[in-house]
Amino acid sequence: MIRLIARRRHATVDVNSAFAAKETFGERIADRVAQFGGSWTFIIVFSGMLVAWVVVNTVILSRLGGGFDAYPYIFLNLILSMVAALQAPVILMSQNRQASRDRLAAALDYEINLKAEVEIMALHDKLDRLRTDRIEAMIGAQTVQIAAMDTDLRALLADRSGSRGDDAVRRTETGR
């Protein structure tokens, strides 16, 4: 991060592309299974399959001499247990990957925030330097103005005291 700041380079990184660059085939499959398993499409399709299983085994096949999985639906329970046994670890793998992605995003956010903080501190330093230079320039200009006013005031006072002396001489000459 310090090198990026020193070289004035961008520090932003796309989390998804950085994470996708190192994911394996199995991890991509786990993400897709978890994405589908946590959707309304999965719930509707799975519910439809369960209803179809029950209707086929209870109503249709029972009229033809009995279904292959009668009422307590033991085979259906076995299939549901296997689906749950396989789906749970896949979803956990996907959640672990999401947690890793979140940690990477947090680390990248920290780096961006650190860079922003350093840049803000640099801007504060620049503003302080500009403000100090401006104040010094104003003080210098005021010093010059005060010196010029002092010179003008001394000259004015010297003229007035000299003209008062001339007035006194004139008054004595005229008798007033």
Coordinates of C-alpha atoms in Angstrom, one line a residue:
M1 CA 0.0 0.0 0.0
I2 CA 2.9 2.4 0.8
R3 CA 4.4 1.7 -2.6
L4 CA 1.0 2.5 -4.3
I5 CA 0.7 5.7 -2.3
A6 CA 4.3 6.7 -3.1
R7 CA 3.8 6.0 -6.8
R8 CA 0.4 7.7 -6.8
R9 CA -1.3 4.6 -8.1
H10 CA -4.9 3.4 -7.7
A11 CA -5.4 0.9 -4.9
T12 CA -8.8 -0.4 -5.8
V13 CA -9.2 -4.1 -6.6
D14 CA -12.4 -5.9 -7.7
V15 CA -13.0 -8.4 -4.9
N16 CA -15.0 -10.7 -7.2
S17 CA -12.4 -10.9 -9.9
A18 CA -9.5 -11.3 -7.4
F19 CA -11.4 -14.1 -5.7
A20 CA -12.5 -15.8 -8.9
A21 CA -9.0 -15.9 -10.2
K22 CA -8.1 -18.5 -7.6
E23 CA -11.2 -20.6 -7.3
T24 CA -11.3 -24.2 -8.3
F25 CA -13.9 -26.1 -10.3
G26 CA -15.3 -27.7 -7.2
E27 CA -15.7 -24.4 -5.5
R28 CA -17.6 -22.9 -8.5
I29 CA -19.9 -26.0 -8.4
A30 CA -20.5 -25.5 -4.7
D31 CA -21.4 -21.9 -5.2
R32 CA -23.9 -22.8 -8.0
V33 CA -25.5 -25.6 -5.9
A34 CA -25.8 -23.3 -2.9
Q35 CA -27.2 -20.5 -5.1
F36 CA -29.8 -22.9 -6.6
G37 CA -30.5 -24.6 -3.3
G38 CA -31.3 -21.3 -1.6
S39 CA -33.7 -20.1 -4.3
W40 CA -37.5 -20.0 -4.7
T41 CA -37.1 -22.0 -7.8
F42 CA -35.6 -24.9 -5.8
I43 CA -38.3 -24.7 -3.2
I44 CA -41.1 -24.7 -5.8
V45 CA -39.5 -27.5 -7.9
F46 CA -38.7 -29.7 -4.9
S47 CA -42.2 -29.2 -3.4
G48 CA -43.7 -30.1 -6.8
M49 CA -41.6 -33.3 -6.9
L50 CA -42.7 -34.2 -3.4
V51 CA -46.4 -33.7 -4.2
A52 CA -46.0 -35.6 -7.5
W53 CA -44.3 -38.5 -5.6
V54 CA -47.1 -38.7 -3.0
V55 CA -49.8 -38.4 -5.7
V56 CA -48.2 -41.0 -8.0
N57 CA -47.6 -43.5 -5.1
T58 CA -50.8 -43.0 -3.2
V59 CA -53.5 -42.3 -5.8
I60 CA -52.4 -43.6 -9.3
L61 CA -50.2 -46.6 -8.6
S62 CA -52.4 -47.8 -5.7
R63 CA -55.2 -48.2 -8.1
L64 CA -53.0 -50.3 -10.4
G65 CA -51.9 -52.7 -7.6
G66 CA -49.8 -50.7 -5.3
G67 CA -47.1 -48.1 -5.6
F68 CA -43.3 -48.8 -5.3
D69 CA -43.2 -46.6 -2.2
A70 CA -46.4 -46.9 -0.1
Y71 CA -47.8 -44.6 2.5
P72 CA -45.0 -44.1 5.1
Y73 CA -42.9 -43.3 2.1
I74 CA -39.7 -44.9 3.4
F75 CA -37.9 -44.6 0.1
L76 CA -38.8 -40.9 -0.2
N77 CA -37.4 -40.3 3.3
L78 CA -34.2 -42.1 2.3
I79 CA -33.9 -39.9 -0.8
L80 CA -34.6 -36.7 1.2
S81 CA -32.0 -37.7 3.8
M82 CA -29.4 -38.3 1.1
V83 CA -30.2 -34.9 -0.6
A84 CA -29.9 -33.2 2.8
A85 CA -26.7 -35.1 3.6
L86 CA -25.1 -34.0 0.3
Q87 CA -26.6 -30.5 0.2
A88 CA -25.5 -29.4 3.7
P89 CA -21.8 -29.8 3.2
V90 CA -21.9 -28.1 -0.2
I91 CA -23.8 -25.2 1.3
L92 CA -21.3 -25.0 4.1
M93 CA -18.4 -25.0 1.6
S94 CA -20.1 -22.1 -0.2
Q95 CA -20.6 -20.2 3.0
N96 CA -17.0 -20.7 3.9
R97 CA -16.0 -19.3 0.6
Q98 CA -18.3 -16.4 1.1
A99 CA -16.7 -15.8 4.5
S100 CA -13.3 -15.8 2.7
R101 CA -14.5 -13.4 0.1
D102 CA -15.8 -11.1 2.9
R103 CA -12.5 -11.2 4.6
L104 CA -10.7 -10.3 1.4
A105 CA -13.2 -7.5 0.8
A106 CA -12.6 -6.2 4.4
A107 CA -8.8 -6.3 3.8
L108 CA -9.1 -4.4 0.6
D109 CA -11.5 -1.9 2.2
Y110 CA -8.9 -1.4 5.0
E111 CA -6.2 -0.7 2.4
I112 CA -8.4 1.8 0.6
N113 CA -9.3 3.5 3.8
L114 CA -5.6 3.6 4.8
K115 CA -4.7 5.2 1.5
A116 CA -7.6 7.7 1.8
E117 CA -6.4 8.6 5.3
V118 CA -2.9 9.2 4.1
E119 CA -4.1 11.3 1.2
I120 CA -6.3 13.4 3.5
M121 CA -3.4 13.9 5.9
A122 CA -1.3 15.1 2.9
L123 CA -4.1 17.5 1.8
H124 CA -4.2 18.9 5.4
D125 CA -0.5 19.4 5.3
K126 CA -0.7 21.2 1.9
L127 CA -3.6 23.4 3.2
D128 CA -1.6 24.2 6.4
R129 CA 1.4 25.2 4.3
L130 CA -0.7 27.4 2.0
R131 CA -2.4 29.0 5.0
T132 CA 1.0 29.6 6.7
D133 CA 2.5 31.1 3.4
R134 CA -0.5 33.3 3.0
I135 CA -0.4 34.6 6.6
E136 CA 3.4 35.2 6.2
A137 CA 2.7 37.1 3.0
M138 CA 0.0 39.2 4.7
I139 CA 2.2 40.0 7.6
G140 CA 5.0 41.0 5.3
A141 CA 2.6 43.3 3.3
Q142 CA 1.3 44.8 6.6
T143 CA 4.9 45.4 7.8
V144 CA 5.6 47.3 4.5
Q145 CA 2.4 49.2 4.8
I146 CA 3.0 50.1 8.5
A147 CA 6.6 51.3 7.6
A148 CA 5.2 53.4 4.7
M149 CA 2.5 54.9 7.0
D150 CA 5.1 55.6 9.6
T151 CA 7.3 57.4 7.1
D152 CA 4.3 59.3 5.8
L153 CA 3.2 60.2 9.3
R154 CA 6.7 61.4 10.3
A155 CA 6.9 63.5 7.1
L156 CA 3.4 65.0 7.8
L157 CA 4.4 65.8 11.4
A158 CA 7.6 67.3 10.3
D159 CA 5.8 69.5 7.7
R160 CA 3.2 70.6 10.3
S161 CA 5.8 71.5 12.9
G162 CA 7.8 73.3 10.2
S163 CA 4.7 75.2 9.0
R164 CA 3.7 76.1 12.5
G165 CA 7.1 77.7 13.0
D166 CA 6.7 79.7 9.8
D167 CA 3.2 80.8 11.0
A168 CA 4.7 82.0 14.3
V169 CA 7.3 84.0 12.4
R170 CA 4.7 85.6 10.2
R171 CA 2.5 86.4 13.2
T172 CA 5.3 88.2 14.9
E173 CA 6.2 90.1 11.7
T174 CA 2.6 91.2 11.2
G175 CA 2.1 91.8 14.9
R176 CA -0.7 89.4 15.5

